[in-house]
mmCIF file of C-alpha atoms in Angstrom:
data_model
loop_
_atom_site.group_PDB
_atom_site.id
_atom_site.type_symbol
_atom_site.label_atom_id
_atom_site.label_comp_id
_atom_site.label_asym_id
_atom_site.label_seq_id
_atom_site.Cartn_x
_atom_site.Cartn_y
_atom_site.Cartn_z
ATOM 1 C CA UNK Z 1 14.160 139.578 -32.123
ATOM 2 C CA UNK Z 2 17.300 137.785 -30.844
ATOM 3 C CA UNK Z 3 20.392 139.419 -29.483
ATOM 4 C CA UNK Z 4 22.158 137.428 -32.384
ATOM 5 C CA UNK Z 5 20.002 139.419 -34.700
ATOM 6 C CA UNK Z 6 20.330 142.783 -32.973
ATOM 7 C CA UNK Z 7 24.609 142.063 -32.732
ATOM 8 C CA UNK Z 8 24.683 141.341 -36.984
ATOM 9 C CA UNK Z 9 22.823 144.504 -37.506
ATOM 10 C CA UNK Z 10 25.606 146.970 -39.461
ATOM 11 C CA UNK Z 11 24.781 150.632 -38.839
ATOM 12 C CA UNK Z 12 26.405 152.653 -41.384
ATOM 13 C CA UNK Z 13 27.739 156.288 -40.979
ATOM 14 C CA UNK Z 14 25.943 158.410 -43.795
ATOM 15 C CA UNK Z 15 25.569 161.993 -45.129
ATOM 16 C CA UNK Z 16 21.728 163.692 -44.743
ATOM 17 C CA UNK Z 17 21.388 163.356 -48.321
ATOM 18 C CA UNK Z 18 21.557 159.493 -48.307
ATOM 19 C CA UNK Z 19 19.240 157.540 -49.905
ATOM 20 C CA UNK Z 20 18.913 153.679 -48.681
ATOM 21 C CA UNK Z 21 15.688 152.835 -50.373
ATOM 22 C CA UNK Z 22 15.628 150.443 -53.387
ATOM 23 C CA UNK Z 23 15.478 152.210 -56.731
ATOM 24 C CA UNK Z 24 12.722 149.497 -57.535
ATOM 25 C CA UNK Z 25 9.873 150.277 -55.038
ATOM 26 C CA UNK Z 26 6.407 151.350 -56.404
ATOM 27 C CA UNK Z 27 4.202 153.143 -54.144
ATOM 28 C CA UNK Z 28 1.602 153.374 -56.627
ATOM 29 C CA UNK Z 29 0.527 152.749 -60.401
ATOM 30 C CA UNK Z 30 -0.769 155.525 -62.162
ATOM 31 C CA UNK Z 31 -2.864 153.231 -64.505
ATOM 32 C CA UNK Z 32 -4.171 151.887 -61.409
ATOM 33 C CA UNK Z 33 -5.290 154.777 -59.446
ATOM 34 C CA UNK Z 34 -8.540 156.684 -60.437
ATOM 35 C CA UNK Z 35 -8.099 159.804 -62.711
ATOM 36 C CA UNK Z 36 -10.192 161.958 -60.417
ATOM 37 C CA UNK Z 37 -7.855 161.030 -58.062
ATOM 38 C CA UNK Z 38 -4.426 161.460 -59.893
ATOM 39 C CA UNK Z 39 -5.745 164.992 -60.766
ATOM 40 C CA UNK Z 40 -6.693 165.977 -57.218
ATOM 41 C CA UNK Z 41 -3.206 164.684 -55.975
ATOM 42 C CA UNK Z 42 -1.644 166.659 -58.759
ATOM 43 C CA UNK Z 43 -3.791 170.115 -57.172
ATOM 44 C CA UNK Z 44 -3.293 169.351 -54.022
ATOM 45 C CA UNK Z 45 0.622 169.170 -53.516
ATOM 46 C CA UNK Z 46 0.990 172.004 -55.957
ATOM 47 C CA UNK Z 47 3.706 173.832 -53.085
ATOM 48 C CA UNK Z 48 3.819 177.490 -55.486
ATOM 49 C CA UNK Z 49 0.695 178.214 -53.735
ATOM 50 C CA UNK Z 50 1.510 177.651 -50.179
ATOM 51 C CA UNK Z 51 2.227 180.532 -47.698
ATOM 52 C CA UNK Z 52 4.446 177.966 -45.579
ATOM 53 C CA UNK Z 53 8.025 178.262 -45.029
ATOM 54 C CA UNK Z 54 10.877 177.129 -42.492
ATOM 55 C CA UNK Z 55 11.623 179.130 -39.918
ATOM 56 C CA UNK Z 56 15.165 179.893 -38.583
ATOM 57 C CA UNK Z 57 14.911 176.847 -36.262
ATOM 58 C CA UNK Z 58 14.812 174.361 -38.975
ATOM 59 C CA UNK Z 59 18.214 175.658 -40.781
ATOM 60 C CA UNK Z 60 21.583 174.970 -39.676
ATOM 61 C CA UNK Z 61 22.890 177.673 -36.487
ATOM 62 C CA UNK Z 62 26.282 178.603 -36.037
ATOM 63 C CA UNK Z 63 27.492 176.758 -32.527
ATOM 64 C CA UNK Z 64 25.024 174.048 -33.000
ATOM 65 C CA UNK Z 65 27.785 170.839 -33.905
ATOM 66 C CA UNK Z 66 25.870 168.087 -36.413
ATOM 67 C CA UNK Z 67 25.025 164.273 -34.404
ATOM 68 C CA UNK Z 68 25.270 161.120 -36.155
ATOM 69 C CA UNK Z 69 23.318 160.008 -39.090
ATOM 70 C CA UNK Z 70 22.883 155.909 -39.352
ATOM 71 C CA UNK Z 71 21.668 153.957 -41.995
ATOM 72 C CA UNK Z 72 20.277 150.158 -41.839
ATOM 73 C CA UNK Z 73 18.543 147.615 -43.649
ATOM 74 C CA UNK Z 74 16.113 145.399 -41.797
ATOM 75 C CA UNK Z 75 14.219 142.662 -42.514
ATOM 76 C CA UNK Z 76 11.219 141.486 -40.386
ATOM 77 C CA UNK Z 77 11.699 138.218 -39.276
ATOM 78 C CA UNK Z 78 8.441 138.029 -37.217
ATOM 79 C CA UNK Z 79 5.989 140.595 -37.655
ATOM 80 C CA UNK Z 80 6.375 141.520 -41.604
ATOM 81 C CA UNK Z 81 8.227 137.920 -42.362
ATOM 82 C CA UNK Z 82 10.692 138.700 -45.344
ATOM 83 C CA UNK Z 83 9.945 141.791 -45.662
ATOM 84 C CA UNK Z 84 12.999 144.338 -45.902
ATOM 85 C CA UNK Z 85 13.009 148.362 -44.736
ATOM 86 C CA UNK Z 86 15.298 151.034 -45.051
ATOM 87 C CA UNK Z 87 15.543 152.703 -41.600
ATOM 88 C CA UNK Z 88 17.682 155.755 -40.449
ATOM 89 C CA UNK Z 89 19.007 156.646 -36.689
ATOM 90 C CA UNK Z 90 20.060 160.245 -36.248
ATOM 91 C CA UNK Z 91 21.778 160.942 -32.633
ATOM 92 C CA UNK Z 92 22.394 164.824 -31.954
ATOM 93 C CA UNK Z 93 25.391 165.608 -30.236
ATOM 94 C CA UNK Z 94 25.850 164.325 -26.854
ATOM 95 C CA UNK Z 95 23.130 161.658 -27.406
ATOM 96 C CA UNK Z 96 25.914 158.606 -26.664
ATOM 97 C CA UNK Z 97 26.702 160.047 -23.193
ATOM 98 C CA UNK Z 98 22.665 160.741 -22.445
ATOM 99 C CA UNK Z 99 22.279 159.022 -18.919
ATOM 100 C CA UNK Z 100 18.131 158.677 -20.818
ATOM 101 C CA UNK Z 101 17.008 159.760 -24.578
ATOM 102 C CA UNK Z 102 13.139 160.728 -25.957
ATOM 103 C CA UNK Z 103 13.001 159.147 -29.090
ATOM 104 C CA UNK Z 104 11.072 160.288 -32.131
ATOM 105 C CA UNK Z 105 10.116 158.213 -34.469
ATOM 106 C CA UNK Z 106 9.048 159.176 -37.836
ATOM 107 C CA UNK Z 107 7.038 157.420 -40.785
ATOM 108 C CA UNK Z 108 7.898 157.446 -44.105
ATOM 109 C CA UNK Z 109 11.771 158.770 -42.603
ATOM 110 C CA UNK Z 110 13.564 160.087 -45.646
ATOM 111 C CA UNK Z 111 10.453 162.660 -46.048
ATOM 112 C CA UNK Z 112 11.073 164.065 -42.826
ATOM 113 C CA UNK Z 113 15.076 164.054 -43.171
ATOM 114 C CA UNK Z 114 14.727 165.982 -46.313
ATOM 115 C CA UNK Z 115 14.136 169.690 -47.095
ATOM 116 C CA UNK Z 116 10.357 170.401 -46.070
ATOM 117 C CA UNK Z 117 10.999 169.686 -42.785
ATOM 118 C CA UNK Z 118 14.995 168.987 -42.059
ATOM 119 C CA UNK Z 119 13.479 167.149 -38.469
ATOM 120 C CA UNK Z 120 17.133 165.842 -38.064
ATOM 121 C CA UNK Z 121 18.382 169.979 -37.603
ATOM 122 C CA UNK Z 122 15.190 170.599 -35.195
ATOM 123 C CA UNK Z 123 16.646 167.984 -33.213
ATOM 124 C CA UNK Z 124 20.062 169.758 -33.141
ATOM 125 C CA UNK Z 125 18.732 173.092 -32.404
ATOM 126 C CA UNK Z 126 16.296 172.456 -30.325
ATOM 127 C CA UNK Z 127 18.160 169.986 -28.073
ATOM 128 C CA UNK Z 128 21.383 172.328 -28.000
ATOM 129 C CA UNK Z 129 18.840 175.422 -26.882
ATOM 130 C CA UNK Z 130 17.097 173.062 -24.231
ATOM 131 C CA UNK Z 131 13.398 173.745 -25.382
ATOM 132 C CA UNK Z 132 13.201 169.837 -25.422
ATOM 133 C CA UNK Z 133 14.884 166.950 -23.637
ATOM 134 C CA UNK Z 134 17.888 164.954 -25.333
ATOM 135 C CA UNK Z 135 15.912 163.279 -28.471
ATOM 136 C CA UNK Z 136 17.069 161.308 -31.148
ATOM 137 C CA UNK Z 137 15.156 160.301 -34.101
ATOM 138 C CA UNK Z 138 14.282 157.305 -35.812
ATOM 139 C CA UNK Z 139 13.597 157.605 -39.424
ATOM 140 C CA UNK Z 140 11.578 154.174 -41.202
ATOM 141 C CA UNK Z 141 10.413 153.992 -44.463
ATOM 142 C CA UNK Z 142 8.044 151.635 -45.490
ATOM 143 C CA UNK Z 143 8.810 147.810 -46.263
ATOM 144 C CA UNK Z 144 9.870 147.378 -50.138
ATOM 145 C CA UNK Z 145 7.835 144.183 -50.887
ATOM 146 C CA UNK Z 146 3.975 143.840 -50.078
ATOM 147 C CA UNK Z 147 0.730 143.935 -51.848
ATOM 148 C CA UNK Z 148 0.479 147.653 -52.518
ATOM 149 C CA UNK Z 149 -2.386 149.962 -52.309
ATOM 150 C CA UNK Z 150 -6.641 148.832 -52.580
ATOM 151 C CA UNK Z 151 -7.491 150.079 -56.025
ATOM 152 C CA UNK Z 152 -4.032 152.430 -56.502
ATOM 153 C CA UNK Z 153 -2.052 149.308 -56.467
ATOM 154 C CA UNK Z 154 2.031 149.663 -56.180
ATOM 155 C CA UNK Z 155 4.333 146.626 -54.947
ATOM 156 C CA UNK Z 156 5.007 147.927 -51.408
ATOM 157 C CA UNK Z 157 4.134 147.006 -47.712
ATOM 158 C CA UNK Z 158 3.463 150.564 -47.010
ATOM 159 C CA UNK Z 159 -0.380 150.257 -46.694
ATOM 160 C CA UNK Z 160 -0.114 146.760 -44.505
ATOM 161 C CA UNK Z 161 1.806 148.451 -42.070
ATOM 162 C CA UNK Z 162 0.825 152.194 -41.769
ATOM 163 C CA UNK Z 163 -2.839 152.078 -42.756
ATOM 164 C CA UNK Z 164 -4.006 148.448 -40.619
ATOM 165 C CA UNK Z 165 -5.855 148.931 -37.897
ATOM 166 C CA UNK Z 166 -4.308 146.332 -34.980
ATOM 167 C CA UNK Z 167 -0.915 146.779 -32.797
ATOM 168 C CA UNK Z 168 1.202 144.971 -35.603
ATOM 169 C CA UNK Z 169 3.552 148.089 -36.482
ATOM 170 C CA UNK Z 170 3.593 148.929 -32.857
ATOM 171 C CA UNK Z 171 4.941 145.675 -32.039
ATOM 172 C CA UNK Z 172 7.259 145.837 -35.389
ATOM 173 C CA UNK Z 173 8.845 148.954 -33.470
ATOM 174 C CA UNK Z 174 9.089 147.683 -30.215
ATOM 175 C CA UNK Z 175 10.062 144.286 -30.610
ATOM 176 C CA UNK Z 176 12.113 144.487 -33.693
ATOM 177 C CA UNK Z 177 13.734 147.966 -34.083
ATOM 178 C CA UNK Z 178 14.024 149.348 -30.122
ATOM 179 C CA UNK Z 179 16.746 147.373 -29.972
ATOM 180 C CA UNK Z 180 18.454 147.927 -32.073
ATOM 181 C CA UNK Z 181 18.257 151.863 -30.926
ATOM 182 C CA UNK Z 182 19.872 150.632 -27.644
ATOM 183 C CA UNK Z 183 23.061 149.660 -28.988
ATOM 184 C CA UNK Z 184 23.740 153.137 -29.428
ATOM 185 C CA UNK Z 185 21.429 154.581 -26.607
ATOM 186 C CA UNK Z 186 20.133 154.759 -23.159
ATOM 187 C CA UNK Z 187 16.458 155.020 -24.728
ATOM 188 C CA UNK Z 188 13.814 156.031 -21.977
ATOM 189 C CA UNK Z 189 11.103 153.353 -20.638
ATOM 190 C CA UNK Z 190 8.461 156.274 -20.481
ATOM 191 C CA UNK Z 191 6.417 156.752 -23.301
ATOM 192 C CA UNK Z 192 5.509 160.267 -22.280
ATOM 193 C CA UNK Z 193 9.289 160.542 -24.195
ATOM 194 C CA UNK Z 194 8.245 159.257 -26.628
ATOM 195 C CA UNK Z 195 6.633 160.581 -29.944
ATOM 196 C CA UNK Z 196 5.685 158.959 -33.188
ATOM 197 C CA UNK Z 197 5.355 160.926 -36.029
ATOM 198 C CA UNK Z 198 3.647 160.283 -39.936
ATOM 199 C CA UNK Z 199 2.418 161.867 -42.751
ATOM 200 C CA UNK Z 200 -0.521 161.015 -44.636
ATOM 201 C CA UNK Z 201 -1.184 157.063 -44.618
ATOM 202 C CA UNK Z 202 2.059 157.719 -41.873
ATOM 203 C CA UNK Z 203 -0.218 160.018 -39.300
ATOM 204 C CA UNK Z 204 -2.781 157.193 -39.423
ATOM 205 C CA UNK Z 205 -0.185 155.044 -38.700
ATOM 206 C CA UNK Z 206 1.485 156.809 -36.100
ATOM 207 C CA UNK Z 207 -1.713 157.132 -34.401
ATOM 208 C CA UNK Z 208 -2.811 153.509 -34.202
ATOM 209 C CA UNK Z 209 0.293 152.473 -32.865
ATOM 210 C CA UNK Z 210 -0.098 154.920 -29.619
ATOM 211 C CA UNK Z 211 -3.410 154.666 -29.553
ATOM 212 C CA UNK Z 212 -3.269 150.448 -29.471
ATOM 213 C CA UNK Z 213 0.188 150.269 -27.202
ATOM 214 C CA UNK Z 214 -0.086 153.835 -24.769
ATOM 215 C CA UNK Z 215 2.095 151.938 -22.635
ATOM 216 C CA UNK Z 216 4.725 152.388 -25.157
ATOM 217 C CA UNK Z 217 4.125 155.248 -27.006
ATOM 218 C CA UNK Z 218 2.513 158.682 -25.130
ATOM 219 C CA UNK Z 219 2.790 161.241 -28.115
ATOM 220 C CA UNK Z 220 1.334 161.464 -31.075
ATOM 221 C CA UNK Z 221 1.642 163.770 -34.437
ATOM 222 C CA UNK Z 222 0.352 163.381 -37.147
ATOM 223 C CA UNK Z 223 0.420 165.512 -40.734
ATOM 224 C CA UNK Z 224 -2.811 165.296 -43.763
ATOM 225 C CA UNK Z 225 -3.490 162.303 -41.615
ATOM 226 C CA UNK Z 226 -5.183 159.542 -43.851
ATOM 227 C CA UNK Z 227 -7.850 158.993 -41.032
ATOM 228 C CA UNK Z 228 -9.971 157.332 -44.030
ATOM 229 C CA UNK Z 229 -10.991 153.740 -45.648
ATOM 230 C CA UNK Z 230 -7.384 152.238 -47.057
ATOM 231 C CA UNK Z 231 -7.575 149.280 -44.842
ATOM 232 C CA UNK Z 232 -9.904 151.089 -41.708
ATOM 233 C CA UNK Z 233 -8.407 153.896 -40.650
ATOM 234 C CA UNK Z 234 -11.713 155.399 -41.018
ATOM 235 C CA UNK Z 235 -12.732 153.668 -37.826
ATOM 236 C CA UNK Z 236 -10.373 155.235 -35.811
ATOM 237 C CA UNK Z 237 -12.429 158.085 -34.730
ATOM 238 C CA UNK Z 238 -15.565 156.096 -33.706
ATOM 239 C CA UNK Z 239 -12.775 153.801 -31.369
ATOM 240 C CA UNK Z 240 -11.519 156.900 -30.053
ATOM 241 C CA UNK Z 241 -15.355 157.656 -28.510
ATOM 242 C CA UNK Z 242 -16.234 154.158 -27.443
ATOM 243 C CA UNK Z 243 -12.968 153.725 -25.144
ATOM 244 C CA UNK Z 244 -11.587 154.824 -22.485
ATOM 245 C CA UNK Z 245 -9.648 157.749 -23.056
ATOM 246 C CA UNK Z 246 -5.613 156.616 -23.311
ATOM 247 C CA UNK Z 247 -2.484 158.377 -21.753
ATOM 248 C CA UNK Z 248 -1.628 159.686 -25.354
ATOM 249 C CA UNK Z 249 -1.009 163.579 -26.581
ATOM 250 C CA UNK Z 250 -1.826 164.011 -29.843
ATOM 251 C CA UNK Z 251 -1.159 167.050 -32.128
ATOM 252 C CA UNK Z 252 -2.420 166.617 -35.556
ATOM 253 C CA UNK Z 253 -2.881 168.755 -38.730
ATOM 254 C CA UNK Z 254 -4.149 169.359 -42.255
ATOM 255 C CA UNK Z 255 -5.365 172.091 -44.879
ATOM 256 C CA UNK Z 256 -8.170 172.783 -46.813
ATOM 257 C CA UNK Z 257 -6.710 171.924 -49.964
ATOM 258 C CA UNK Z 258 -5.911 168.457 -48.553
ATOM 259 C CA UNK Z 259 -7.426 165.270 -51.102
ATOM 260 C CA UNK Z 260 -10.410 164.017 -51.300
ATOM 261 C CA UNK Z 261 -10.037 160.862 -52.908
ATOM 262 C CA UNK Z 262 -11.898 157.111 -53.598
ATOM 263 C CA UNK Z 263 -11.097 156.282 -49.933
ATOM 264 C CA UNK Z 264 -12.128 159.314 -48.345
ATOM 265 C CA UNK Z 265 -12.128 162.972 -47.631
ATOM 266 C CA UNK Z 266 -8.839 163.354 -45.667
ATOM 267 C CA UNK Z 267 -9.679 167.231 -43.785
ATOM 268 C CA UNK Z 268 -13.250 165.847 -43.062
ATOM 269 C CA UNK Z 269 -11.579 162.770 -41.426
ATOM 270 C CA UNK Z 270 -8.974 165.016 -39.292
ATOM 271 C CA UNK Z 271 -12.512 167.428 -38.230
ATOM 272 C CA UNK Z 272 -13.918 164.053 -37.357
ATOM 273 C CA UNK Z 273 -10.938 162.704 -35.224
ATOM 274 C CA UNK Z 274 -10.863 166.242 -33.543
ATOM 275 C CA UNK Z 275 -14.023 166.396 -32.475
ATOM 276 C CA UNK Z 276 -13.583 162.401 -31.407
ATOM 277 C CA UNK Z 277 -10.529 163.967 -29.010
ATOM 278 C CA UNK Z 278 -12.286 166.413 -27.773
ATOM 279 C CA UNK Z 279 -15.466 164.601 -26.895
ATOM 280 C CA UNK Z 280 -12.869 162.022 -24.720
ATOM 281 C CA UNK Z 281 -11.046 164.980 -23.305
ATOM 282 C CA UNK Z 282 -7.128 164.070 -25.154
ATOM 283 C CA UNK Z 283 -4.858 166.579 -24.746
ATOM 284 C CA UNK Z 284 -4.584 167.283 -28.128
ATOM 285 C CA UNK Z 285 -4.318 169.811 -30.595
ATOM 286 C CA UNK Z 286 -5.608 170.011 -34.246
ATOM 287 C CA UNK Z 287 -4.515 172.834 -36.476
ATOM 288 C CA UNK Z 288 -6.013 172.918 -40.017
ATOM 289 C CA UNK Z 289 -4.205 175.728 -42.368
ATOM 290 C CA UNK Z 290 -4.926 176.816 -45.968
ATOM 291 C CA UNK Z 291 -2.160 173.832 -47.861
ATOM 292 C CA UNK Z 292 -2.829 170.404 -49.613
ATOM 293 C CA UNK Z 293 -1.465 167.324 -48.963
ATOM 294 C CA UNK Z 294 2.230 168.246 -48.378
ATOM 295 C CA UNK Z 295 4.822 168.608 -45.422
ATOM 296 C CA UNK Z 296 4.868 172.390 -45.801
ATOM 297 C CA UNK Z 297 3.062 173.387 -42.924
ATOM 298 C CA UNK Z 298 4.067 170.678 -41.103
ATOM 299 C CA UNK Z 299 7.682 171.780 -41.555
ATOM 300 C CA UNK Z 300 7.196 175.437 -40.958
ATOM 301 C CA UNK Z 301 5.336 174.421 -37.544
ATOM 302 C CA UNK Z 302 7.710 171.486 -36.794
ATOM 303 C CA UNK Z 303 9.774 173.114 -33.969
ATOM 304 C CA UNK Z 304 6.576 174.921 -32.427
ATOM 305 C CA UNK Z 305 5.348 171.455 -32.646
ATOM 306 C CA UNK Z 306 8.347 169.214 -30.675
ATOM 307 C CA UNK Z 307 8.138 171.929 -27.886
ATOM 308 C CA UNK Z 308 4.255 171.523 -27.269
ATOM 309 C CA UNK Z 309 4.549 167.803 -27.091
ATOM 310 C CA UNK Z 310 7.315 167.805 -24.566
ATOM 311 C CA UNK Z 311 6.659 171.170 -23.142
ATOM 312 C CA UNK Z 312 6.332 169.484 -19.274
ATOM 313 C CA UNK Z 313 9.425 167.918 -19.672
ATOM 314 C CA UNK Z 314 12.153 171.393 -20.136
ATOM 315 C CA UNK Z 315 12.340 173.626 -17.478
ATOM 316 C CA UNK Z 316 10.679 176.559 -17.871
ATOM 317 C CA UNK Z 317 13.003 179.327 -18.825
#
């Protein structure tokens, strides 16, 4: 990207509840996608059942001042040609005058931002308590135009970008949307402070981009992680064994009532990917709970979560 591009970029001030995301996009088509499948989905994020809640952490304390919520619309001009995204900057308090930030990125933003896991107020408390560095958070949400899903079809890029096994996204990030970040930030050069963050097709995602470009990305987490056959993501334990392990933490997570669907059986594919860690000695951690394929435990852990991935980088109170 040029620095003409990155200087016509418009970031917009915006309330938590904004919603930048075209009222057109389709991430699926219900005549498209198997019935065995629509009915599993249908169990499986059923959240009456769930014994996950926020904790105090996630919800707004008194003394703990709001940051700065941004809104922009890109379009790739290299990597995804064409192809426009609605992305989301949140700074906490005090993140302008940061000498050095840790940036958190996570997939499918406006998920995240919302009321399972309210990542933007983690940020705020956690940063204001210093149980984790200054952080600010980069919310993307899939490109609006692309080819859809294999068999579930939909008229998004969401699949090209999160579920593709190469360095594309990766690259997207870096080359494309980093610099846009620094315009507003002193964002650190080590990816040990940096995380990237997805759920479902977004953990797989979020993974592959650390896991192809360590050198820019040193954290990993990753929620019902769709470690299965979309476009190959099913590989990605059996490339985890074969190589060398990579400078990369990784916490990830599912639940027993997580899908199993025409691509795959997403908490056999996490067990897999675990045991793939393990056997190359990450430092990661995999914690499978009793929900389906939601963000409730993945909210209700969320703090706990931010503070083991940068736990060597607070001082120890």
């Amino acid at each position: 990207m040029t620095h003409s591009q990155t200087a016509t970029i418009e970031l917009e001030l915006v309330g938590l509840d904004h919603w930048g995301m075209s009222p057109d996009v389709v991430l699926s088509e219900d005549n498209q996608t198997p019935n065995k499948d629509l009915a599993t989905f249908e169990l499986s994020e059923n959240d009456t059942v769930s014994e996950y809640n926020l904790t105090l952490e996630s919800l707004p304390q008194d003394g703990v001042p709001a940051g700065k919520y941004y809104h922009f619309r890109w379009t790739s001009p290299t990597l995804y040609p064409g192809v426009t995204s609605s992305v989301y900057l949140y700074l906490p308090h005090g993140a302008e005058e940061a000498d050095s930030v840790n940036l958190m990125i996570c997939l499918d933003g406006l998920d995240y931002t919302g009321e399972k896991v309210r990542a933007t107020t983690v940020l705020d408390n956690l940063v204001r308590s210093g149980e984790i560095p200054m952080t600010v958070g980069l919310f993307h949400n899939p490109g609006e135009t692309g080819p859809g899903y294999p068999i579930y079809g939909g008229s998004t890029n969401r699949a090209v970008e999160y579920d593709t096994v190469n360095e594309d996204f990766a690259r997207y990030l870096v080359e494309e949307l980093f610099p846009i970040i620094r315009t507003k930030v002193r964002l650190t050069e080590d990816p040990r402070g940096r995380v990237i963050c997805g759920f479902s097709s977004g953990g797989a995602g979020a993974f592959t981009a650390a896991f192809h470009r360590p050198d820019q990305f040193g954290n990993v987490i990753a929620h019902c992680g769709s470690f299965i056959n979309i476009l190959g993501a099913n590989n990605l334990p059996s490339m985890v064994r074969r190589a060398p392990r990579k400078p990369i933490r990784v916490w990830h997570q599912t639940g027993k009532r997580d899908v199993d669907i025409v691509y795959g059986n997403i908490p056999i594919a996490n067990h897999d990917l675990d045991a793939a860690l393990k056997y190359r000695r990450y430092d990661s951690m995999f914690v499978y709970g009793s929900d389906g394929h939601t963000l409730g435990h993945a909210g209700a852990v969320f703090p706990e979560t931010l503070r083991w991935i940068f736990r060597d980088q607070v001082e120890a109170k």
